[in-house]
Amino acid sequence: MNTKSFEISLKKELQEGILAYWMEHTIDTKNGGFFGQITYDNQVIENADKGAIMHARILWTFAAAYNQLKEKKYLEICDYAYDYIVNHFLDKEKGGVFWMVNYRGEVVDSKKQVYANAFVIYAFAEYAMAKRTDAPLQVAMDIFDKIEEHAFDQKLNGYFEAYSKNWVLLEDLRLSDKDKNEKKTNNTHLHILEAYTTLYKATKNARVGHQLHNLITLFLDQILDTETYHFKLFFDENWQLKSDEISYGHDIEGAWLIQEAAEALGDITLLERVKLAANKIADVTIAEGIAEDGAIVNEGNPEGITDTDRHWWPQVEAMVGFINSYENTGDEKYYEVALKLWEYTMENIVNIAHGEWWWRVDENNVPNLEEDKVGPWKAPYHNGRACLEGIRRFERLAKTTI
């Protein structure tokens, strides 16, 4: 498959598969917002709680789709999602956003998880560029100020994880039951970085740029293991490593996101340093994390692979990461790995019978039926963004080769 055919396939899945599904099946017309839970076979759990992350990811995805594809119907979804977040998740008294509301839009968990607040910045900045209006940017900047005031570690650098409604650091800092209860994590820093990247693109604010530069160097100097070229995952407040897990999806996702951040800043010296790291991460991911069938496996440790399941999001985050290294180097090996990941995804991760994508399949490509298609952690952001990135990058490659 050549790059043009690859691009056409990405666009078809994005518009006719992913975006169409979320527009047609997930809008809660009775209670507002989007349904908090839909099973793999499209059974809507109408009274499920609704998460800030899911709603912010939906807003970001449709705003980014509008910005790139210019279809008005996507902007209408953005307006709907934005209004719901402002009216139900935004803490107008203390600043920031709440973690969870019930199906009626009433707050049921008022904690301020920095990860979720970063996603609202990400979404509002993208939406502001779509609408060409300053109101969402002002809210995004207000949340930025709250994160910097309360969560940024002035002494040892980095960001703490979670706070109460009143911005008091919590004892239980975990994003989910699967995570370690540590004060600093790769995952939260990665999504602050992507949020600040988009906020900087939208505002060119010097403070945002300064903290974005700091985040990039923090990833290169502290979070990235420059012996193995894996990102370390969990730390205490003193940056002592508290885990030995390897998340192959986070590795390759982080590789292209830190490069995107450096490109936004326009710092050539920093960008060259980031590109070298991104390509090395890509090489290690190919060597260690890509299975014989072309999929990327979920997790490992220094001894080897520990989880061979193929989750939906690493497949396409890796695809973007390898396309990124293909752009950096022109080396066809990266393109071939990216293409195989996409072909694997189309064959095994897309839920053909019921629409959208499976959460995960096992090494024999048997889907997990217990995990939902729509939920607090399942939105159109990873797969939608990957399609948009692939389309954009192939269009850019086509222009450079004419």
Short mmCIF file of C-alpha atoms in Angstrom, two decimals:
data_model
loop_
_atom_site.label_atom_id
_atom_site.label_comp_id
_atom_site.label_asym_id
_atom_site.label_seq_id
_atom_site.Cartn_x
_atom_site.Cartn_y
_atom_site.Cartn_z
CA MET A 1 0.00 0.00 0.00
CA ASN A 2 1.46 3.38 -0.99
CA THR A 3 1.10 6.52 1.11
CA LYS A 4 -1.91 7.80 -0.85
CA SER A 5 -3.83 4.56 -0.37
CA PHE A 6 -2.83 4.56 3.31
CA GLU A 7 -4.13 8.12 3.64
CA ILE A 8 -7.45 7.22 1.96
CA SER A 9 -7.90 4.25 4.30
CA LEU A 10 -7.24 6.46 7.35
CA LYS A 11 -9.75 9.07 6.19
CA LYS A 12 -12.43 6.48 5.49
CA GLU A 13 -12.11 4.88 8.93
CA LEU A 14 -12.00 8.27 10.63
CA GLN A 15 -15.09 9.72 8.99
CA GLU A 16 -17.25 6.70 8.24
CA GLY A 17 -16.20 4.63 11.24
CA ILE A 18 -14.96 6.50 14.30
CA LEU A 19 -16.56 9.96 14.04
CA ALA A 20 -19.83 8.64 12.61
CA TYR A 21 -20.17 6.17 15.49
CA TRP A 22 -19.67 8.80 18.18
CA MET A 23 -22.11 11.18 16.51
CA GLU A 24 -24.80 8.56 15.99
CA HIS A 25 -24.61 6.41 19.13
CA THR A 26 -23.17 8.29 22.09
CA ILE A 27 -25.07 11.58 22.51
CA ASP A 28 -27.36 11.59 25.55
CA THR A 29 -30.24 13.69 24.19
CA LYS A 30 -32.28 13.20 27.37
CA ASN A 31 -29.80 14.22 30.09
CA GLY A 32 -27.12 16.05 28.13
CA GLY A 33 -23.53 15.27 27.38
CA PHE A 34 -22.51 11.81 26.19
CA PHE A 35 -23.47 8.43 27.62
CA GLY A 36 -21.04 7.34 30.31
CA GLN A 37 -21.02 3.68 29.32
CA ILE A 38 -21.81 1.65 26.21
CA THR A 39 -20.94 -2.04 25.95
CA TYR A 40 -19.15 -3.67 23.05
CA ASP A 41 -22.50 -4.60 21.47
CA ASN A 42 -24.00 -1.11 21.82
CA GLN A 43 -26.01 -1.63 25.00
CA VAL A 44 -26.33 1.84 26.55
CA ILE A 45 -26.05 2.04 30.33
CA GLU A 46 -28.18 5.16 30.67
CA ASN A 47 -27.53 5.80 34.37
CA ALA A 48 -23.73 5.43 34.18
CA ASP A 49 -21.59 8.23 35.58
CA LYS A 50 -19.90 10.56 33.09
CA GLY A 51 -16.18 11.35 33.19
CA ALA A 52 -14.35 14.60 32.53
CA ILE A 53 -11.64 12.85 30.54
CA MET A 54 -14.07 11.20 28.14
CA HIS A 55 -15.94 14.46 27.51
CA ALA A 56 -12.73 16.44 27.02
CA ARG A 57 -11.38 13.81 24.64
CA ILE A 58 -14.57 13.93 22.58
CA LEU A 59 -14.36 17.73 22.38
CA TRP A 60 -10.69 17.64 21.37
CA THR A 61 -11.29 14.99 18.71
CA PHE A 62 -14.15 16.78 16.98
CA ALA A 63 -12.40 20.16 17.23
CA ALA A 64 -9.25 18.69 15.68
CA ALA A 65 -11.36 16.99 13.00
CA TYR A 66 -13.04 20.28 12.17
CA ASN A 67 -9.74 22.16 12.10
CA GLN A 68 -8.32 19.67 9.62
CA LEU A 69 -11.33 18.61 7.55
CA LYS A 70 -13.55 21.74 7.85
CA GLU A 71 -16.86 19.90 8.07
CA LYS A 72 -19.46 21.96 9.94
CA LYS A 73 -21.15 18.93 11.50
CA TYR A 74 -18.03 18.32 13.58
CA LEU A 75 -18.11 21.85 14.95
CA GLU A 76 -21.71 21.35 16.07
CA ILE A 77 -20.60 18.39 18.20
CA CYS A 78 -17.83 20.60 19.63
CA ASP A 79 -20.29 23.28 20.69
CA TYR A 80 -22.45 20.67 22.41
CA ALA A 81 -19.51 19.06 24.24
CA TYR A 82 -17.99 22.40 25.26
CA ASP A 83 -21.24 23.66 26.77
CA TYR A 84 -21.66 20.46 28.77
CA ILE A 85 -18.13 20.59 30.19
CA VAL A 86 -18.50 24.26 31.16
CA ASN A 87 -21.88 23.72 32.78
CA HIS A 88 -21.17 20.44 34.61
CA PHE A 89 -17.45 19.78 35.07
CA LEU A 90 -15.99 23.26 35.53
CA ASP A 91 -15.52 24.36 39.15
CA LYS A 92 -16.48 28.02 38.88
CA GLU A 93 -15.64 28.65 42.54
CA LYS A 94 -12.23 27.01 43.07
CA GLY A 95 -11.07 26.57 39.47
CA GLY A 96 -10.22 23.45 37.54
CA VAL A 97 -12.55 20.60 36.63
CA PHE A 98 -14.22 17.85 38.61
CA TRP A 99 -13.51 14.19 37.96
CA MET A 100 -16.98 12.71 37.58
CA VAL A 101 -20.66 13.63 37.37
CA ASN A 102 -23.69 11.33 37.41
CA TYR A 103 -25.93 10.73 34.42
CA ARG A 104 -27.92 13.86 35.30
CA GLY A 105 -24.78 15.99 35.34
CA GLU A 106 -24.49 16.34 39.12
CA VAL A 107 -20.98 16.15 40.63
CA VAL A 108 -20.31 12.82 42.30
CA ASP A 109 -16.51 13.05 42.56
CA SER A 110 -15.07 16.53 42.99
CA LYS A 111 -11.39 15.65 43.02
CA LYS A 112 -9.02 17.60 40.76
CA GLN A 113 -6.96 15.00 38.94
CA VAL A 114 -4.25 16.93 37.11
CA TYR A 115 -4.48 14.49 34.20
CA ALA A 116 -8.16 15.37 33.64
CA ASN A 117 -7.52 19.09 34.01
CA ALA A 118 -4.80 18.82 31.37
CA PHE A 119 -7.24 17.19 28.97
CA VAL A 120 -9.69 20.06 29.36
CA ILE A 121 -6.87 22.51 28.54
CA TYR A 122 -6.05 20.38 25.49
CA ALA A 123 -9.66 20.31 24.34
CA PHE A 124 -10.47 23.97 25.02
CA ALA A 125 -7.34 25.19 23.22
CA GLU A 126 -8.16 23.09 20.15
CA TYR A 127 -11.79 24.23 20.29
CA ALA A 128 -10.73 27.90 20.55
CA MET A 129 -8.73 27.52 17.34
CA ALA A 130 -11.78 25.95 15.66
CA LYS A 131 -14.17 28.69 16.80
CA ARG A 132 -11.64 31.51 16.57
CA THR A 133 -12.81 32.84 19.90
CA ASP A 134 -11.03 33.69 23.14
CA ALA A 135 -13.54 32.44 25.74
CA PRO A 136 -12.35 28.79 25.78
CA LEU A 137 -8.73 29.99 25.85
CA GLN A 138 -9.40 32.08 28.93
CA VAL A 139 -10.78 29.01 30.73
CA ALA A 140 -7.82 26.95 29.54
CA MET A 141 -5.40 29.59 30.82
CA ASP A 142 -7.21 29.71 34.16
CA ILE A 143 -6.78 25.94 34.53
CA PHE A 144 -3.13 26.27 33.46
CA ASP A 145 -2.67 28.82 36.25
CA LYS A 146 -4.26 26.49 38.81
CA ILE A 147 -2.03 23.58 37.78
CA GLU A 148 1.06 25.76 37.95
CA GLU A 149 0.04 27.25 41.30
CA HIS A 150 -0.84 24.00 43.04
CA ALA A 151 0.60 21.00 41.20
CA PHE A 152 3.99 22.16 39.92
CA ASP A 153 6.86 21.15 42.21
CA GLN A 154 8.89 24.34 42.55
CA LYS A 155 11.71 22.54 44.39
CA LEU A 156 12.23 19.29 42.49
CA ASN A 157 10.37 19.92 39.21
CA GLY A 158 7.47 18.04 37.74
CA TYR A 159 3.81 17.83 38.63
CA PHE A 160 1.93 16.11 41.43
CA GLU A 161 -1.04 13.96 40.56
CA ALA A 162 -4.32 14.72 42.34
CA TYR A 163 -6.04 17.24 44.59
CA SER A 164 -9.26 17.75 46.47
CA LYS A 165 -11.92 20.22 45.37
CA ASN A 166 -10.01 22.84 47.40
CA TRP A 167 -6.66 21.97 45.81
CA VAL A 168 -5.26 20.00 48.75
CA LEU A 169 -2.94 17.15 47.70
CA LEU A 170 -4.71 13.80 48.11
CA GLU A 171 -3.37 10.66 49.76
CA ASP A 172 -4.83 8.43 47.04
CA LEU A 173 -3.32 9.87 43.87
CA ARG A 174 -4.12 7.05 41.46
CA LEU A 175 -5.75 7.62 38.10
CA SER A 176 -7.22 4.10 38.24
CA ASP A 177 -7.01 0.88 40.20
CA LYS A 178 -4.32 -0.33 37.77
CA ASP A 179 -1.91 2.46 38.73
CA LYS A 180 0.58 2.78 41.56
CA ASN A 181 -0.14 5.36 44.25
CA GLU A 182 2.85 7.58 43.53
CA LYS A 183 3.14 11.36 43.39
CA LYS A 184 4.66 11.70 39.92
CA THR A 185 3.96 9.64 36.82
CA ASN A 186 5.02 9.52 33.20
CA ASN A 187 1.39 9.34 32.09
CA THR A 188 0.25 12.58 33.70
CA HIS A 189 3.36 14.44 32.56
CA LEU A 190 2.82 13.21 28.99
CA HIS A 191 -0.71 14.57 28.87
CA ILE A 192 0.24 17.86 30.48
CA LEU A 193 2.84 18.13 27.72
CA GLU A 194 0.32 17.57 24.92
CA ALA A 195 -2.08 20.04 26.56
CA TYR A 196 0.58 22.73 26.92
CA THR A 197 1.70 22.12 23.33
CA THR A 198 -1.76 22.93 22.00
CA LEU A 199 -2.25 25.80 24.45
CA TYR A 200 1.04 27.29 23.29
CA LYS A 201 0.04 26.93 19.63
CA ALA A 202 -3.21 28.75 20.39
CA THR A 203 -1.78 31.55 22.56
CA LYS A 204 2.01 31.83 22.09
CA ASN A 205 1.97 32.69 25.80
CA ALA A 206 5.53 32.97 27.14
CA ARG A 207 4.76 31.27 30.48
CA VAL A 208 3.15 28.34 28.70
CA GLY A 209 6.15 28.13 26.37
CA HIS A 210 8.58 28.19 29.29
CA GLN A 211 6.80 25.36 31.08
CA LEU A 212 6.48 23.37 27.87
CA HIS A 213 10.23 23.66 27.30
CA ASN A 214 10.75 22.51 30.87
CA LEU A 215 8.53 19.49 30.31
CA ILE A 216 10.43 18.44 27.18
CA THR A 217 13.77 18.59 28.95
CA LEU A 218 12.26 16.81 31.96
CA PHE A 219 11.26 13.94 29.70
CA LEU A 220 14.70 13.79 28.11
CA ASP A 221 16.70 14.14 31.33
CA GLN A 222 14.55 12.47 33.98
CA ILE A 223 11.71 10.34 32.61
CA LEU A 224 13.50 8.72 29.65
CA ASP A 225 15.94 5.96 30.50
CA THR A 226 18.78 6.77 28.09
CA GLU A 227 20.27 3.30 28.48
CA THR A 228 17.16 1.38 27.42
CA TYR A 229 15.15 4.13 25.67
CA HIS A 230 12.02 3.29 27.61
CA PHE A 231 10.12 5.89 29.57
CA LYS A 232 10.12 5.23 33.30
CA LEU A 233 6.56 5.20 34.64
CA PHE A 234 6.15 5.85 38.38
CA PHE A 235 8.18 8.03 40.75
CA ASP A 236 8.00 9.37 44.27
CA GLU A 237 8.18 13.11 44.85
CA ASN A 238 12.00 12.96 44.85
CA TRP A 239 12.05 11.28 41.42
CA GLN A 240 13.04 7.92 42.84
CA LEU A 241 11.83 5.24 40.43
CA LYS A 242 9.05 3.06 41.87
CA SER A 243 8.36 0.67 39.01
CA ASP A 244 10.07 -1.52 36.45
CA GLU A 245 7.14 -1.91 34.04
CA ILE A 246 7.53 -1.04 30.37
CA SER A 247 4.52 0.33 28.52
CA TYR A 248 5.33 0.03 24.82
CA GLY A 249 2.38 2.20 23.85
CA HIS A 250 3.42 5.02 26.14
CA ASP A 251 6.99 4.77 24.85
CA ILE A 252 6.13 5.33 21.21
CA GLU A 253 3.29 7.77 21.93
CA GLY A 254 5.68 9.84 24.03
CA ALA A 255 8.28 9.79 21.26
CA TRP A 256 6.13 11.64 18.75
CA LEU A 257 4.43 13.89 21.33
CA ILE A 258 7.69 15.33 22.67
CA GLN A 259 8.76 15.96 19.08
CA GLU A 260 5.47 17.74 18.36
CA ALA A 261 6.07 19.88 21.46
CA ALA A 262 9.59 20.82 20.36
CA GLU A 263 8.32 21.67 16.87
CA ALA A 264 5.70 23.97 18.40
CA LEU A 265 8.38 25.84 20.34
CA GLY A 266 10.60 26.21 17.27
CA ASP A 267 13.78 25.53 19.25
CA ILE A 268 15.99 23.91 16.58
CA THR A 269 18.65 22.64 18.99
CA LEU A 270 16.06 21.06 21.26
CA LEU A 271 14.20 19.63 18.28
CA GLU A 272 17.28 17.85 16.94
CA ARG A 273 17.87 16.32 20.36
CA VAL A 274 14.25 15.18 20.53
CA LYS A 275 14.34 13.66 17.04
CA LEU A 276 17.33 11.52 17.95
CA ALA A 277 15.54 10.27 21.04
CA ALA A 278 12.28 9.64 19.13
CA ASN A 279 14.06 7.51 16.54
CA LYS A 280 15.90 5.51 19.18
CA ILE A 281 12.62 4.87 21.02
CA ALA A 282 11.09 3.73 17.73
CA ASP A 283 13.98 1.31 17.14
CA VAL A 284 13.68 -0.19 20.62
CA THR A 285 9.92 -0.53 20.24
CA ILE A 286 10.36 -2.43 16.99
CA ALA A 287 12.96 -4.71 18.56
CA GLU A 288 11.06 -5.44 21.77
CA GLY A 289 7.38 -4.59 21.43
CA ILE A 290 6.26 -5.57 17.93
CA ALA A 291 4.91 -9.11 17.64
CA GLU A 292 5.29 -11.38 14.62
CA ASP A 293 1.78 -10.51 13.42
CA GLY A 294 2.68 -6.81 13.30
CA ALA A 295 0.79 -5.74 16.44
CA ILE A 296 2.31 -3.94 19.40
CA VAL A 297 2.01 -5.82 22.69
CA ASN A 298 0.89 -4.13 25.88
CA GLU A 299 3.56 -4.41 28.56
CA GLY A 300 6.89 -5.82 29.58
CA ASN A 301 9.67 -5.47 32.13
CA PRO A 302 13.47 -5.79 31.95
CA GLU A 303 13.07 -9.58 31.71
CA GLY A 304 10.78 -9.51 28.66
CA ILE A 305 7.11 -9.35 27.63
CA THR A 306 4.59 -9.64 30.47
CA ASP A 307 1.31 -8.85 28.67
CA THR A 308 0.78 -9.93 25.08
CA ASP A 309 -2.71 -8.42 24.72
CA ARG A 310 -3.20 -5.90 21.95
CA HIS A 311 -5.03 -2.84 23.32
CA TRP A 312 -6.69 -0.52 20.83
CA TRP A 313 -4.79 2.68 21.52
CA PRO A 314 -1.13 1.52 21.37
CA GLN A 315 -1.67 0.09 17.88
CA VAL A 316 -2.37 3.50 16.38
CA GLU A 317 -0.21 5.61 18.68
CA ALA A 318 2.64 3.38 17.54
CA MET A 319 1.54 3.84 13.94
CA VAL A 320 1.93 7.61 14.33
CA GLY A 321 5.25 7.19 16.13
CA PHE A 322 6.66 5.15 13.26
CA ILE A 323 5.32 7.49 10.60
CA ASN A 324 7.06 10.24 12.58
CA SER A 325 10.39 8.43 12.41
CA TYR A 326 9.80 7.73 8.72
CA GLU A 327 9.44 11.50 8.21
CA ASN A 328 12.56 12.11 10.29
CA THR A 329 14.78 9.66 8.45
CA GLY A 330 13.19 8.53 5.19
CA ASP A 331 13.89 4.95 6.28
CA GLU A 332 11.25 2.64 4.78
CA LYS A 333 11.43 0.22 7.71
CA TYR A 334 9.41 2.66 9.84
CA TYR A 335 6.76 3.01 7.13
CA GLU A 336 6.43 -0.75 6.80
CA VAL A 337 5.93 -1.22 10.55
CA ALA A 338 3.35 1.60 10.60
CA LEU A 339 1.47 0.07 7.68
CA LYS A 340 1.40 -3.38 9.28
CA LEU A 341 0.03 -1.87 12.48
CA TRP A 342 -2.78 -0.21 10.54
CA GLU A 343 -3.59 -3.37 8.60
CA TYR A 344 -3.60 -5.36 11.84
CA THR A 345 -5.91 -2.82 13.44
CA MET A 346 -8.37 -2.83 10.56
CA GLU A 347 -8.50 -6.61 10.61
CA ASN A 348 -8.58 -7.28 14.35
CA ILE A 349 -9.32 -4.17 16.43
CA VAL A 350 -12.26 -2.65 14.57
CA ASN A 351 -15.57 -4.02 15.87
CA ILE A 352 -17.08 -4.84 12.48
CA ALA A 353 -20.44 -6.04 13.77
CA HIS A 354 -21.25 -3.16 16.13
CA GLY A 355 -19.03 -0.25 15.11
CA GLU A 356 -16.04 1.55 16.66
CA TRP A 357 -13.14 -0.50 18.12
CA TRP A 358 -12.60 -3.27 20.63
CA TRP A 359 -10.81 -2.25 23.81
CA ARG A 360 -8.38 -5.13 23.32
CA VAL A 361 -7.86 -8.55 21.83
CA ASP A 362 -5.57 -11.31 23.04
CA GLU A 363 -2.58 -12.75 21.18
CA ASN A 364 -4.98 -15.01 19.26
CA ASN A 365 -7.04 -11.94 18.29
CA VAL A 366 -10.01 -12.93 20.46
CA PRO A 367 -11.77 -9.76 21.66
CA ASN A 368 -12.39 -9.06 25.35
CA LEU A 369 -16.16 -8.75 25.77
CA GLU A 370 -16.10 -7.39 29.32
CA GLU A 371 -14.55 -4.03 28.53
CA ASP A 372 -16.72 -1.25 27.20
CA LYS A 373 -16.65 0.53 23.89
CA VAL A 374 -17.55 3.83 25.54
CA GLY A 375 -16.54 4.77 29.08
CA PRO A 376 -14.42 7.03 31.26
CA TRP A 377 -11.26 5.86 29.47
CA LYS A 378 -12.66 5.00 26.04
CA ALA A 379 -13.27 7.89 23.66
CA PRO A 380 -12.48 8.70 20.00
CA TYR A 381 -9.29 10.53 20.90
CA HIS A 382 -6.52 7.94 20.38
CA ASN A 383 -7.87 6.39 17.21
CA GLY A 384 -9.31 9.66 15.88
CA ARG A 385 -6.10 11.55 16.51
CA ALA A 386 -3.99 8.83 14.92
CA CYS A 387 -6.06 9.00 11.75
CA LEU A 388 -5.81 12.80 11.66
CA GLU A 389 -2.06 12.66 12.24
CA GLY A 390 -1.55 10.07 9.54
CA ILE A 391 -3.62 12.05 7.02
CA ARG A 392 -1.78 15.27 7.84
CA ARG A 393 1.65 13.70 7.65
CA PHE A 394 1.02 11.92 4.37
CA GLU A 395 -0.33 15.15 2.86
CA ARG A 396 2.85 16.88 4.02
CA LEU A 397 5.04 14.13 2.59
CA ALA A 398 3.23 14.38 -0.74
CA LYS A 399 3.98 18.12 -0.94
CA THR A 400 7.68 17.59 -0.21
CA THR A 401 8.06 14.91 -2.89
CA ILE A 402 6.36 16.76 -5.74
#
